[in-house]
């Protein structure tokens, strides 16, 4: 009986010690998680207080805090100014047009690239291709854009001589690749170069988790590589594709500011002005804080509506959704 009691006491001490270690581990996790909470509180939730500027007359105020706290309420006047602005139509058309094109062209590009890379069995060749295609992602848009602008320059770039060789350009009538008619193509091509390799990583991770026996069974049934991609790889990536598609749809009014601003010039401004660059010019360059806040809130509200709608449709039709 005495031996049994001692054994129980020892077991209890071990459990208590384990519980104590577990509690310490939980504290470590809480500390690490608290850093994310602090980051979100400072850089995500605190700035949301500035949304009130969209409903106040805080334009041209040098002190932003005074503009938020002391300016007069103007209701939806800032939204009316934006919606009746002569540039509103062009800005919305450019934003939506480019984003819809990028959704149809740039979104499937990493998926197709991942499927192709997955079929490469030579390990060194595969790693070399991945390293080359991922490299542009690590170059800033300023440097990458500067290289592209230098290469497409009408007089010193390399593209006009190449176009001249195939009869599409001449010394008397050179093609200006930085003009408005080529701006959308420039944005889409540079997005593909910079983002396809990096974007394919998550899809390659999904492909690596597929059970090889599925491919082996398909081969026995006579399936070729195309059949395996269509009937095994893509269905197994469906969850990942759905999540990124929903996020892309919610961002139909959003653009990368650096990407557009670096390629923007006076010649292509009619095709290159999008919401992000418009907000920057109104808010920072012209001190129209309330107007830029109203435009930002407009963009965020539309994005939220698109996300909720797309998520609802996806949930009803495919059973896959973000929440």
PDB file of C-alpha atoms in Angstrom:
ATOM      1  CA  UNK A   1       0.000   0.000   0.000  1.00  0.00           C
ATOM      2  CA  UNK A   2       2.831   2.311   0.923  1.00  0.00           C
ATOM      3  CA  UNK A   3       4.622   1.528  -2.356  1.00  0.00           C
ATOM      4  CA  UNK A   4       1.444   2.325  -4.288  1.00  0.00           C
ATOM      5  CA  UNK A   5       1.075   5.704  -2.558  1.00  0.00           C
ATOM      6  CA  UNK A   6       4.694   6.621  -3.334  1.00  0.00           C
ATOM      7  CA  UNK A   7       4.207   5.658  -6.976  1.00  0.00           C
ATOM      8  CA  UNK A   8       1.071   7.813  -7.196  1.00  0.00           C
ATOM      9  CA  UNK A   9       2.905  10.742  -5.613  1.00  0.00           C
ATOM     10  CA  UNK A  10       5.769  10.384  -8.106  1.00  0.00           C
ATOM     11  CA  UNK A  11       3.336  10.245 -11.015  1.00  0.00           C
ATOM     12  CA  UNK A  12       1.546  13.311  -9.686  1.00  0.00           C
ATOM     13  CA  UNK A  13       4.840  15.240  -9.421  1.00  0.00           C
ATOM     14  CA  UNK A  14       5.745  14.258 -12.988  1.00  0.00           C
ATOM     15  CA  UNK A  15       2.355  15.423 -14.262  1.00  0.00           C
ATOM     16  CA  UNK A  16       2.656  18.664 -12.298  1.00  0.00           C
ATOM     17  CA  UNK A  17       6.142  19.259 -13.711  1.00  0.00           C
ATOM     18  CA  UNK A  18       4.893  18.514 -17.225  1.00  0.00           C
ATOM     19  CA  UNK A  19       1.932  20.810 -16.696  1.00  0.00           C
ATOM     20  CA  UNK A  20       4.307  23.534 -15.495  1.00  0.00           C
ATOM     21  CA  UNK A  21       6.461  23.123 -18.632  1.00  0.00           C
ATOM     22  CA  UNK A  22       3.309  23.227 -20.742  1.00  0.00           C
ATOM     23  CA  UNK A  23       2.232  26.435 -19.083  1.00  0.00           C
ATOM     24  CA  UNK A  24       5.646  27.959 -19.774  1.00  0.00           C
ATOM     25  CA  UNK A  25       5.337  26.900 -23.426  1.00  0.00           C
ATOM     26  CA  UNK A  26       1.904  28.506 -23.565  1.00  0.00           C
ATOM     27  CA  UNK A  27       3.354  31.724 -22.160  1.00  0.00           C
ATOM     28  CA  UNK A  28       6.021  31.701 -24.848  1.00  0.00           C
ATOM     29  CA  UNK A  29       3.333  31.280 -27.517  1.00  0.00           C
ATOM     30  CA  UNK A  30       1.280  34.090 -25.981  1.00  0.00           C
ATOM     31  CA  UNK A  31       4.308  36.402 -25.972  1.00  0.00           C
ATOM     32  CA  UNK A  32       5.004  35.650 -29.620  1.00  0.00           C
ATOM     33  CA  UNK A  33       1.337  36.071 -30.532  1.00  0.00           C
ATOM     34  CA  UNK A  34       1.159  39.354 -28.614  1.00  0.00           C
ATOM     35  CA  UNK A  35       3.771  40.847 -30.972  1.00  0.00           C
ATOM     36  CA  UNK A  36       1.412  40.208 -33.889  1.00  0.00           C
ATOM     37  CA  UNK A  37      -1.476  41.705 -31.929  1.00  0.00           C
ATOM     38  CA  UNK A  38       0.585  44.820 -31.125  1.00  0.00           C
ATOM     39  CA  UNK A  39       1.631  45.119 -34.774  1.00  0.00           C
ATOM     40  CA  UNK A  40      -1.982  44.892 -35.945  1.00  0.00           C
ATOM     41  CA  UNK A  41      -3.152  47.326 -33.258  1.00  0.00           C
ATOM     42  CA  UNK A  42      -0.534  49.956 -34.183  1.00  0.00           C
ATOM     43  CA  UNK A  43      -0.379  49.623 -37.964  1.00  0.00           C
ATOM     44  CA  UNK A  44      -3.826  48.232 -38.865  1.00  0.00           C
ATOM     45  CA  UNK A  45      -6.469  49.164 -36.281  1.00  0.00           C
ATOM     46  CA  UNK A  46      -5.153  52.531 -34.997  1.00  0.00           C
ATOM     47  CA  UNK A  47      -4.982  54.064 -38.522  1.00  0.00           C
ATOM     48  CA  UNK A  48      -8.627  53.072 -39.016  1.00  0.00           C
ATOM     49  CA  UNK A  49      -9.492  55.955 -36.695  1.00  0.00           C
ATOM     50  CA  UNK A  50      -8.472  58.207 -39.610  1.00  0.00           C
ATOM     51  CA  UNK A  51     -11.492  56.962 -41.578  1.00  0.00           C
ATOM     52  CA  UNK A  52     -13.535  59.711 -39.900  1.00  0.00           C
ATOM     53  CA  UNK A  53     -11.616  62.170 -42.098  1.00  0.00           C
ATOM     54  CA  UNK A  54     -13.691  60.891 -45.027  1.00  0.00           C
ATOM     55  CA  UNK A  55     -16.708  62.593 -43.423  1.00  0.00           C
ATOM     56  CA  UNK A  56     -14.926  65.782 -42.304  1.00  0.00           C
ATOM     57  CA  UNK A  57     -13.507  68.894 -43.941  1.00  0.00           C
ATOM     58  CA  UNK A  58      -9.882  68.177 -43.177  1.00  0.00           C
ATOM     59  CA  UNK A  59      -8.377  69.175 -46.530  1.00  0.00           C
ATOM     60  CA  UNK A  60      -5.298  71.404 -46.556  1.00  0.00           C
ATOM     61  CA  UNK A  61      -4.787  71.006 -42.780  1.00  0.00           C
ATOM     62  CA  UNK A  62      -1.095  70.617 -41.925  1.00  0.00           C
ATOM     63  CA  UNK A  63      -1.787  68.833 -38.643  1.00  0.00           C
ATOM     64  CA  UNK A  64      -3.542  65.544 -39.384  1.00  0.00           C
ATOM     65  CA  UNK A  65      -4.635  65.040 -35.761  1.00  0.00           C
ATOM     66  CA  UNK A  66      -6.237  68.503 -35.717  1.00  0.00           C
ATOM     67  CA  UNK A  67      -7.918  67.674 -39.020  1.00  0.00           C
ATOM     68  CA  UNK A  68      -9.393  64.515 -37.499  1.00  0.00           C
ATOM     69  CA  UNK A  69     -10.458  65.992 -34.145  1.00  0.00           C
ATOM     70  CA  UNK A  70     -11.367  69.615 -34.895  1.00  0.00           C
ATOM     71  CA  UNK A  71     -12.609  69.734 -38.489  1.00  0.00           C
ATOM     72  CA  UNK A  72     -16.276  70.185 -39.280  1.00  0.00           C
ATOM     73  CA  UNK A  73     -18.441  67.254 -40.328  1.00  0.00           C
ATOM     74  CA  UNK A  74     -19.417  67.405 -44.021  1.00  0.00           C
ATOM     75  CA  UNK A  75     -21.328  64.135 -44.404  1.00  0.00           C
ATOM     76  CA  UNK A  76     -20.808  62.448 -47.793  1.00  0.00           C
ATOM     77  CA  UNK A  77     -19.534  65.600 -49.513  1.00  0.00           C
ATOM     78  CA  UNK A  78     -16.045  64.150 -50.102  1.00  0.00           C
ATOM     79  CA  UNK A  79     -17.581  61.107 -51.794  1.00  0.00           C
ATOM     80  CA  UNK A  80     -19.671  63.408 -54.029  1.00  0.00           C
ATOM     81  CA  UNK A  81     -16.527  65.338 -55.011  1.00  0.00           C
ATOM     82  CA  UNK A  82     -14.808  62.106 -56.036  1.00  0.00           C
ATOM     83  CA  UNK A  83     -17.813  60.628 -57.864  1.00  0.00           C
ATOM     84  CA  UNK A  84     -18.340  63.865 -59.844  1.00  0.00           C
ATOM     85  CA  UNK A  85     -14.627  64.408 -60.538  1.00  0.00           C
ATOM     86  CA  UNK A  86     -13.844  64.630 -64.256  1.00  0.00           C
ATOM     87  CA  UNK A  87     -11.123  61.985 -63.769  1.00  0.00           C
ATOM     88  CA  UNK A  88     -13.427  59.527 -61.965  1.00  0.00           C
ATOM     89  CA  UNK A  89     -14.456  57.624 -65.092  1.00  0.00           C
ATOM     90  CA  UNK A  90     -10.892  57.178 -66.389  1.00  0.00           C
ATOM     91  CA  UNK A  91      -9.530  56.177 -62.974  1.00  0.00           C
ATOM     92  CA  UNK A  92     -12.225  53.526 -62.409  1.00  0.00           C
ATOM     93  CA  UNK A  93     -11.970  52.198 -65.979  1.00  0.00           C
ATOM     94  CA  UNK A  94      -8.182  51.922 -65.740  1.00  0.00           C
ATOM     95  CA  UNK A  95      -8.338  50.253 -62.328  1.00  0.00           C
ATOM     96  CA  UNK A  96     -11.062  47.764 -63.195  1.00  0.00           C
ATOM     97  CA  UNK A  97      -9.814  47.100 -66.730  1.00  0.00           C
ATOM     98  CA  UNK A  98      -6.265  46.332 -65.678  1.00  0.00           C
ATOM     99  CA  UNK A  99      -7.274  44.264 -62.670  1.00  0.00           C
ATOM    100  CA  UNK A 100      -9.775  42.173 -64.633  1.00  0.00           C
ATOM    101  CA  UNK A 101      -7.161  41.527 -67.335  1.00  0.00           C
ATOM    102  CA  UNK A 102      -4.591  40.613 -64.678  1.00  0.00           C
ATOM    103  CA  UNK A 103      -7.150  38.308 -63.045  1.00  0.00           C
ATOM    104  CA  UNK A 104      -7.605  36.400 -66.312  1.00  0.00           C
ATOM    105  CA  UNK A 105      -3.930  36.411 -67.341  1.00  0.00           C
ATOM    106  CA  UNK A 106      -1.755  36.768 -64.255  1.00  0.00           C
ATOM    107  CA  UNK A 107      -3.823  34.661 -61.853  1.00  0.00           C
ATOM    108  CA  UNK A 108      -3.654  31.334 -63.768  1.00  0.00           C
ATOM    109  CA  UNK A 109      -0.002  31.904 -64.801  1.00  0.00           C
ATOM    110  CA  UNK A 110       1.550  30.623 -61.499  1.00  0.00           C
ATOM    111  CA  UNK A 111      -0.816  27.616 -61.539  1.00  0.00           C
ATOM    112  CA  UNK A 112       0.176  26.638 -65.082  1.00  0.00           C
ATOM    113  CA  UNK A 113       3.839  27.281 -64.287  1.00  0.00           C
ATOM    114  CA  UNK A 114       3.634  25.090 -61.164  1.00  0.00           C
ATOM    115  CA  UNK A 115       2.025  22.274 -63.178  1.00  0.00           C
ATOM    116  CA  UNK A 116       4.805  22.501 -65.788  1.00  0.00           C
ATOM    117  CA  UNK A 117       7.595  22.658 -63.202  1.00  0.00           C
ATOM    118  CA  UNK A 118       6.055  19.676 -61.417  1.00  0.00           C
ATOM    119  CA  UNK A 119       6.536  17.632 -64.586  1.00  0.00           C
ATOM    120  CA  UNK A 120      10.287  18.352 -64.680  1.00  0.00           C
ATOM    121  CA  UNK A 121      12.051  15.337 -63.197  1.00  0.00           C
ATOM    122  CA  UNK A 122      15.656  16.555 -63.556  1.00  0.00           C
ATOM    123  CA  UNK A 123      16.276  18.019 -60.087  1.00  0.00           C
ATOM    124  CA  UNK A 124      19.098  20.454 -60.959  1.00  0.00           C
ATOM    125  CA  UNK A 125      17.284  21.764 -64.039  1.00  0.00           C
ATOM    126  CA  UNK A 126      14.123  22.195 -61.962  1.00  0.00           C
ATOM    127  CA  UNK A 127      15.936  24.116 -59.215  1.00  0.00           C
ATOM    128  CA  UNK A 128      17.691  26.319 -61.764  1.00  0.00           C
ATOM    129  CA  UNK A 129      14.390  27.286 -63.390  1.00  0.00           C
ATOM    130  CA  UNK A 130      12.833  28.008 -59.990  1.00  0.00           C
ATOM    131  CA  UNK A 131      15.819  30.149 -58.915  1.00  0.00           C
ATOM    132  CA  UNK A 132      15.725  32.178 -62.140  1.00  0.00           C
ATOM    133  CA  UNK A 133      11.947  32.735 -62.013  1.00  0.00           C
ATOM    134  CA  UNK A 134      11.938  33.604 -58.308  1.00  0.00           C
ATOM    135  CA  UNK A 135      14.803  36.100 -58.590  1.00  0.00           C
ATOM    136  CA  UNK A 136      12.765  39.053 -59.993  1.00  0.00           C
ATOM    137  CA  UNK A 137      10.498  38.939 -56.928  1.00  0.00           C
ATOM    138  CA  UNK A 138      13.398  40.025 -54.710  1.00  0.00           C
ATOM    139  CA  UNK A 139      14.172  43.106 -56.809  1.00  0.00           C
ATOM    140  CA  UNK A 140      12.282  46.240 -55.799  1.00  0.00           C
ATOM    141  CA  UNK A 141       9.860  47.764 -58.276  1.00  0.00           C
ATOM    142  CA  UNK A 142      12.072  50.872 -58.429  1.00  0.00           C
ATOM    143  CA  UNK A 143      15.098  48.892 -59.639  1.00  0.00           C
ATOM    144  CA  UNK A 144      13.092  46.455 -61.771  1.00  0.00           C
ATOM    145  CA  UNK A 145      11.038  49.261 -63.300  1.00  0.00           C
ATOM    146  CA  UNK A 146      14.174  51.312 -63.964  1.00  0.00           C
ATOM    147  CA  UNK A 147      15.710  48.396 -65.880  1.00  0.00           C
ATOM    148  CA  UNK A 148      12.512  47.939 -67.914  1.00  0.00           C
ATOM    149  CA  UNK A 149      12.294  51.669 -68.691  1.00  0.00           C
ATOM    150  CA  UNK A 150      15.930  51.692 -69.826  1.00  0.00           C
ATOM    151  CA  UNK A 151      15.394  48.647 -72.059  1.00  0.00           C
ATOM    152  CA  UNK A 152      12.222  50.071 -73.654  1.00  0.00           C
ATOM    153  CA  UNK A 153      13.607  53.575 -74.199  1.00  0.00           C
ATOM    154  CA  UNK A 154      12.770  54.760 -77.705  1.00  0.00           C
ATOM    155  CA  UNK A 155      16.331  55.898 -78.552  1.00  0.00           C
ATOM    156  CA  UNK A 156      18.706  53.934 -76.281  1.00  0.00           C
ATOM    157  CA  UNK A 157      16.702  50.781 -75.506  1.00  0.00           C
ATOM    158  CA  UNK A 158      17.174  47.392 -77.140  1.00  0.00           C
ATOM    159  CA  UNK A 159      13.593  46.773 -78.250  1.00  0.00           C
ATOM    160  CA  UNK A 160      13.337  49.318 -81.069  1.00  0.00           C
ATOM    161  CA  UNK A 161      16.371  47.866 -82.924  1.00  0.00           C
ATOM    162  CA  UNK A 162      14.796  44.407 -82.580  1.00  0.00           C
ATOM    163  CA  UNK A 163      11.432  45.708 -83.855  1.00  0.00           C
ATOM    164  CA  UNK A 164      13.309  47.398 -86.690  1.00  0.00           C
ATOM    165  CA  UNK A 165      14.808  44.058 -87.732  1.00  0.00           C
ATOM    166  CA  UNK A 166      11.342  42.549 -88.221  1.00  0.00           C
ATOM    167  CA  UNK A 167       9.961  45.655 -89.914  1.00  0.00           C
ATOM    168  CA  UNK A 168       7.735  46.959 -87.105  1.00  0.00           C
ATOM    169  CA  UNK A 169       9.826  50.070 -86.431  1.00  0.00           C
ATOM    170  CA  UNK A 170      12.104  52.449 -88.313  1.00  0.00           C
ATOM    171  CA  UNK A 171      14.475  55.355 -87.648  1.00  0.00           C
ATOM    172  CA  UNK A 172      11.891  57.801 -88.988  1.00  0.00           C
ATOM    173  CA  UNK A 173       8.984  56.298 -87.068  1.00  0.00           C
ATOM    174  CA  UNK A 174      10.226  54.551 -83.910  1.00  0.00           C
ATOM    175  CA  UNK A 175       7.763  52.907 -81.530  1.00  0.00           C
ATOM    176  CA  UNK A 176       7.476  54.493 -78.094  1.00  0.00           C
ATOM    177  CA  UNK A 177       6.861  51.519 -75.785  1.00  0.00           C
ATOM    178  CA  UNK A 178       6.330  53.893 -72.855  1.00  0.00           C
ATOM    179  CA  UNK A 179       3.328  55.593 -74.449  1.00  0.00           C
ATOM    180  CA  UNK A 180      -0.270  55.126 -73.323  1.00  0.00           C
ATOM    181  CA  UNK A 181      -1.151  52.447 -75.894  1.00  0.00           C
ATOM    182  CA  UNK A 182       1.470  50.064 -74.508  1.00  0.00           C
ATOM    183  CA  UNK A 183       1.022  50.833 -70.784  1.00  0.00           C
ATOM    184  CA  UNK A 184      -1.440  48.026 -69.956  1.00  0.00           C
ATOM    185  CA  UNK A 185       0.712  45.485 -71.805  1.00  0.00           C
ATOM    186  CA  UNK A 186       3.757  46.746 -69.886  1.00  0.00           C
ATOM    187  CA  UNK A 187       1.994  46.332 -66.540  1.00  0.00           C
ATOM    188  CA  UNK A 188       0.765  42.807 -67.324  1.00  0.00           C
ATOM    189  CA  UNK A 189       4.099  41.572 -68.746  1.00  0.00           C
ATOM    190  CA  UNK A 190       6.160  43.001 -65.881  1.00  0.00           C
ATOM    191  CA  UNK A 191       3.712  41.478 -63.377  1.00  0.00           C
ATOM    192  CA  UNK A 192       4.138  38.101 -65.021  1.00  0.00           C
ATOM    193  CA  UNK A 193       7.941  38.330 -64.994  1.00  0.00           C
ATOM    194  CA  UNK A 194       8.086  39.455 -61.379  1.00  0.00           C
ATOM    195  CA  UNK A 195       5.330  37.343 -59.858  1.00  0.00           C
ATOM    196  CA  UNK A 196       4.891  34.063 -61.729  1.00  0.00           C
ATOM    197  CA  UNK A 197       7.812  32.185 -60.182  1.00  0.00           C
ATOM    198  CA  UNK A 198       7.145  33.439 -56.661  1.00  0.00           C
ATOM    199  CA  UNK A 199       3.398  32.834 -56.946  1.00  0.00           C
ATOM    200  CA  UNK A 200       3.947  29.241 -58.054  1.00  0.00           C
ATOM    201  CA  UNK A 201       5.636  28.272 -54.768  1.00  0.00           C
ATOM    202  CA  UNK A 202       2.375  27.793 -52.870  1.00  0.00           C
ATOM    203  CA  UNK A 203       0.933  25.667 -55.702  1.00  0.00           C
ATOM    204  CA  UNK A 204       4.101  23.549 -55.872  1.00  0.00           C
ATOM    205  CA  UNK A 205       3.710  22.964 -52.137  1.00  0.00           C
ATOM    206  CA  UNK A 206       0.151  21.739 -52.775  1.00  0.00           C
ATOM    207  CA  UNK A 207       1.356  19.452 -55.564  1.00  0.00           C
ATOM    208  CA  UNK A 208       4.070  17.962 -53.358  1.00  0.00           C
ATOM    209  CA  UNK A 209       1.384  16.811 -50.905  1.00  0.00           C
ATOM    210  CA  UNK A 210      -0.460  14.700 -53.484  1.00  0.00           C
ATOM    211  CA  UNK A 211      -0.182  10.945 -52.936  1.00  0.00           C
ATOM    212  CA  UNK A 212       2.067   9.518 -55.743  1.00  0.00           C
ATOM    213  CA  UNK A 213      -0.083   6.365 -55.823  1.00  0.00           C
ATOM    214  CA  UNK A 214      -2.841   8.434 -57.460  1.00  0.00           C
ATOM    215  CA  UNK A 215      -0.560   9.210 -60.404  1.00  0.00           C
ATOM    216  CA  UNK A 216       0.597   5.578 -60.559  1.00  0.00           C
ATOM    217  CA  UNK A 217      -3.001   4.339 -60.636  1.00  0.00           C
ATOM    218  CA  UNK A 218      -3.810   6.873 -63.375  1.00  0.00           C
ATOM    219  CA  UNK A 219      -0.816   5.694 -65.437  1.00  0.00           C
ATOM    220  CA  UNK A 220      -2.049   2.104 -65.179  1.00  0.00           C
ATOM    221  CA  UNK A 221      -5.397   3.308 -66.533  1.00  0.00           C
ATOM    222  CA  UNK A 222      -3.601   4.875 -69.491  1.00  0.00           C
ATOM    223  CA  UNK A 223      -3.570   8.530 -68.384  1.00  0.00           C
ATOM    224  CA  UNK A 224      -0.916  10.799 -69.890  1.00  0.00           C
ATOM    225  CA  UNK A 225       0.601  13.909 -68.243  1.00  0.00           C
ATOM    226  CA  UNK A 226      -2.225  16.155 -69.435  1.00  0.00           C
ATOM    227  CA  UNK A 227      -4.882  13.808 -68.045  1.00  0.00           C
ATOM    228  CA  UNK A 228      -3.067  13.580 -64.704  1.00  0.00           C
ATOM    229  CA  UNK A 229      -2.866  17.374 -64.483  1.00  0.00           C
ATOM    230  CA  UNK A 230      -6.553  17.826 -65.327  1.00  0.00           C
ATOM    231  CA  UNK A 231      -8.022  14.997 -63.242  1.00  0.00           C
ATOM    232  CA  UNK A 232      -5.595  14.800 -60.290  1.00  0.00           C
ATOM    233  CA  UNK A 233      -3.328  17.844 -59.857  1.00  0.00           C
ATOM    234  CA  UNK A 234      -5.834  20.652 -60.406  1.00  0.00           C
ATOM    235  CA  UNK A 235      -8.633  19.090 -58.271  1.00  0.00           C
ATOM    236  CA  UNK A 236      -6.120  18.539 -55.453  1.00  0.00           C
ATOM    237  CA  UNK A 237      -5.091  22.215 -55.673  1.00  0.00           C
ATOM    238  CA  UNK A 238      -8.704  23.426 -55.777  1.00  0.00           C
ATOM    239  CA  UNK A 239      -8.779  24.666 -52.160  1.00  0.00           C
ATOM    240  CA  UNK A 240      -5.609  26.725 -52.598  1.00  0.00           C
ATOM    241  CA  UNK A 241      -6.778  28.095 -55.952  1.00  0.00           C
ATOM    242  CA  UNK A 242     -10.148  29.090 -54.451  1.00  0.00           C
ATOM    243  CA  UNK A 243      -8.559  31.027 -51.580  1.00  0.00           C
ATOM    244  CA  UNK A 244      -6.239  32.993 -53.855  1.00  0.00           C
ATOM    245  CA  UNK A 245      -9.010  33.590 -56.391  1.00  0.00           C
ATOM    246  CA  UNK A 246     -11.303  35.045 -53.709  1.00  0.00           C
ATOM    247  CA  UNK A 247      -8.518  37.296 -52.446  1.00  0.00           C
ATOM    248  CA  UNK A 248      -7.765  38.433 -56.003  1.00  0.00           C
ATOM    249  CA  UNK A 249     -11.431  39.255 -56.640  1.00  0.00           C
ATOM    250  CA  UNK A 250     -11.596  41.301 -53.434  1.00  0.00           C
ATOM    251  CA  UNK A 251      -8.642  43.324 -54.711  1.00  0.00           C
ATOM    252  CA  UNK A 252     -10.203  44.338 -58.029  1.00  0.00           C
ATOM    253  CA  UNK A 253      -9.991  48.019 -57.047  1.00  0.00           C
ATOM    254  CA  UNK A 254      -6.525  47.728 -55.506  1.00  0.00           C
ATOM    255  CA  UNK A 255      -3.155  47.957 -57.230  1.00  0.00           C
ATOM    256  CA  UNK A 256       0.500  47.920 -56.283  1.00  0.00           C
ATOM    257  CA  UNK A 257       1.348  51.619 -55.979  1.00  0.00           C
ATOM    258  CA  UNK A 258       5.071  51.218 -56.740  1.00  0.00           C
ATOM    259  CA  UNK A 259       4.346  49.110 -59.808  1.00  0.00           C
ATOM    260  CA  UNK A 260       2.128  51.702 -61.443  1.00  0.00           C
ATOM    261  CA  UNK A 261       3.875  54.835 -60.243  1.00  0.00           C
ATOM    262  CA  UNK A 262       7.303  53.801 -61.572  1.00  0.00           C
ATOM    263  CA  UNK A 263       5.953  53.291 -65.105  1.00  0.00           C
ATOM    264  CA  UNK A 264       3.683  56.344 -65.084  1.00  0.00           C
ATOM    265  CA  UNK A 265       4.609  59.422 -67.159  1.00  0.00           C
ATOM    266  CA  UNK A 266       2.867  62.356 -68.822  1.00  0.00           C
ATOM    267  CA  UNK A 267       2.474  60.426 -72.080  1.00  0.00           C
ATOM    268  CA  UNK A 268       0.549  57.498 -70.585  1.00  0.00           C
ATOM    269  CA  UNK A 269      -1.289  59.230 -67.732  1.00  0.00           C
ATOM    270  CA  UNK A 270      -4.679  58.707 -69.439  1.00  0.00           C
ATOM    271  CA  UNK A 271      -4.204  54.892 -69.268  1.00  0.00           C
ATOM    272  CA  UNK A 272      -2.051  54.653 -66.131  1.00  0.00           C
ATOM    273  CA  UNK A 273      -3.970  56.632 -63.528  1.00  0.00           C
ATOM    274  CA  UNK A 274      -5.501  54.131 -61.086  1.00  0.00           C
ATOM    275  CA  UNK A 275      -7.032  54.525 -57.645  1.00  0.00           C
ATOM    276  CA  UNK A 276      -3.809  54.010 -55.677  1.00  0.00           C
ATOM    277  CA  UNK A 277      -1.821  56.629 -57.626  1.00  0.00           C
ATOM    278  CA  UNK A 278      -4.837  58.976 -57.622  1.00  0.00           C
ATOM    279  CA  UNK A 279      -5.150  58.705 -53.830  1.00  0.00           C
ATOM    280  CA  UNK A 280      -1.424  59.408 -53.418  1.00  0.00           C
ATOM    281  CA  UNK A 281      -1.561  62.524 -55.586  1.00  0.00           C
ATOM    282  CA  UNK A 282      -4.690  63.890 -53.914  1.00  0.00           C
ATOM    283  CA  UNK A 283      -3.679  63.014 -50.360  1.00  0.00           C
ATOM    284  CA  UNK A 284       0.085  63.565 -50.241  1.00  0.00           C
ATOM    285  CA  UNK A 285       0.878  65.942 -53.099  1.00  0.00           C
ATOM    286  CA  UNK A 286      -2.245  68.148 -52.849  1.00  0.00           C
ATOM    287  CA  UNK A 287      -2.957  67.818 -49.085  1.00  0.00           C
ATOM    288  CA  UNK A 288      -6.528  66.639 -49.806  1.00  0.00           C
ATOM    289  CA  UNK A 289      -6.593  64.314 -46.801  1.00  0.00           C
ATOM    290  CA  UNK A 290     -10.362  64.048 -46.460  1.00  0.00           C
ATOM    291  CA  UNK A 291     -10.878  63.412 -50.158  1.00  0.00           C
ATOM    292  CA  UNK A 292      -8.167  60.720 -50.251  1.00  0.00           C
ATOM    293  CA  UNK A 293      -9.647  59.128 -47.114  1.00  0.00           C
ATOM    294  CA  UNK A 294     -13.066  59.036 -48.793  1.00  0.00           C
ATOM    295  CA  UNK A 295     -11.578  57.402 -51.911  1.00  0.00           C
ATOM    296  CA  UNK A 296      -9.718  54.872 -49.765  1.00  0.00           C
ATOM    297  CA  UNK A 297     -12.899  54.046 -47.848  1.00  0.00           C
ATOM    298  CA  UNK A 298     -14.774  53.702 -51.153  1.00  0.00           C
ATOM    299  CA  UNK A 299     -12.116  51.266 -52.410  1.00  0.00           C
ATOM    300  CA  UNK A 300     -12.160  49.225 -49.189  1.00  0.00           C
ATOM    301  CA  UNK A 301     -15.969  49.050 -49.089  1.00  0.00           C
ATOM    302  CA  UNK A 302     -16.182  47.803 -52.685  1.00  0.00           C
ATOM    303  CA  UNK A 303     -13.430  45.271 -51.942  1.00  0.00           C
ATOM    304  CA  UNK A 304     -15.329  43.986 -48.886  1.00  0.00           C
ATOM    305  CA  UNK A 305     -18.552  43.661 -50.885  1.00  0.00           C
ATOM    306  CA  UNK A 306     -16.729  41.770 -53.656  1.00  0.00           C
ATOM    307  CA  UNK A 307     -15.076  39.441 -51.147  1.00  0.00           C
ATOM    308  CA  UNK A 308     -18.313  38.626 -49.301  1.00  0.00           C
ATOM    309  CA  UNK A 309     -20.219  38.114 -52.571  1.00  0.00           C
ATOM    310  CA  UNK A 310     -17.538  35.931 -54.166  1.00  0.00           C
ATOM    311  CA  UNK A 311     -17.130  33.931 -50.965  1.00  0.00           C
ATOM    312  CA  UNK A 312     -20.915  33.341 -50.778  1.00  0.00           C
ATOM    313  CA  UNK A 313     -21.112  32.249 -54.435  1.00  0.00           C
ATOM    314  CA  UNK A 314     -18.097  29.944 -54.024  1.00  0.00           C
ATOM    315  CA  UNK A 315     -19.569  28.409 -50.871  1.00  0.00           C
ATOM    316  CA  UNK A 316     -22.909  27.756 -52.560  1.00  0.00           C
ATOM    317  CA  UNK A 317     -21.518  26.399 -55.840  1.00  0.00           C
ATOM    318  CA  UNK A 318     -18.318  24.561 -54.842  1.00  0.00           C
ATOM    319  CA  UNK A 319     -18.553  24.214 -51.061  1.00  0.00           C
ATOM    320  CA  UNK A 320     -15.184  25.984 -50.710  1.00  0.00           C
ATOM    321  CA  UNK A 321     -14.869  29.357 -48.989  1.00  0.00           C
ATOM    322  CA  UNK A 322     -12.643  31.513 -46.817  1.00  0.00           C
ATOM    323  CA  UNK A 323     -15.001  31.300 -43.837  1.00  0.00           C
TER     324      UNK A 323
END
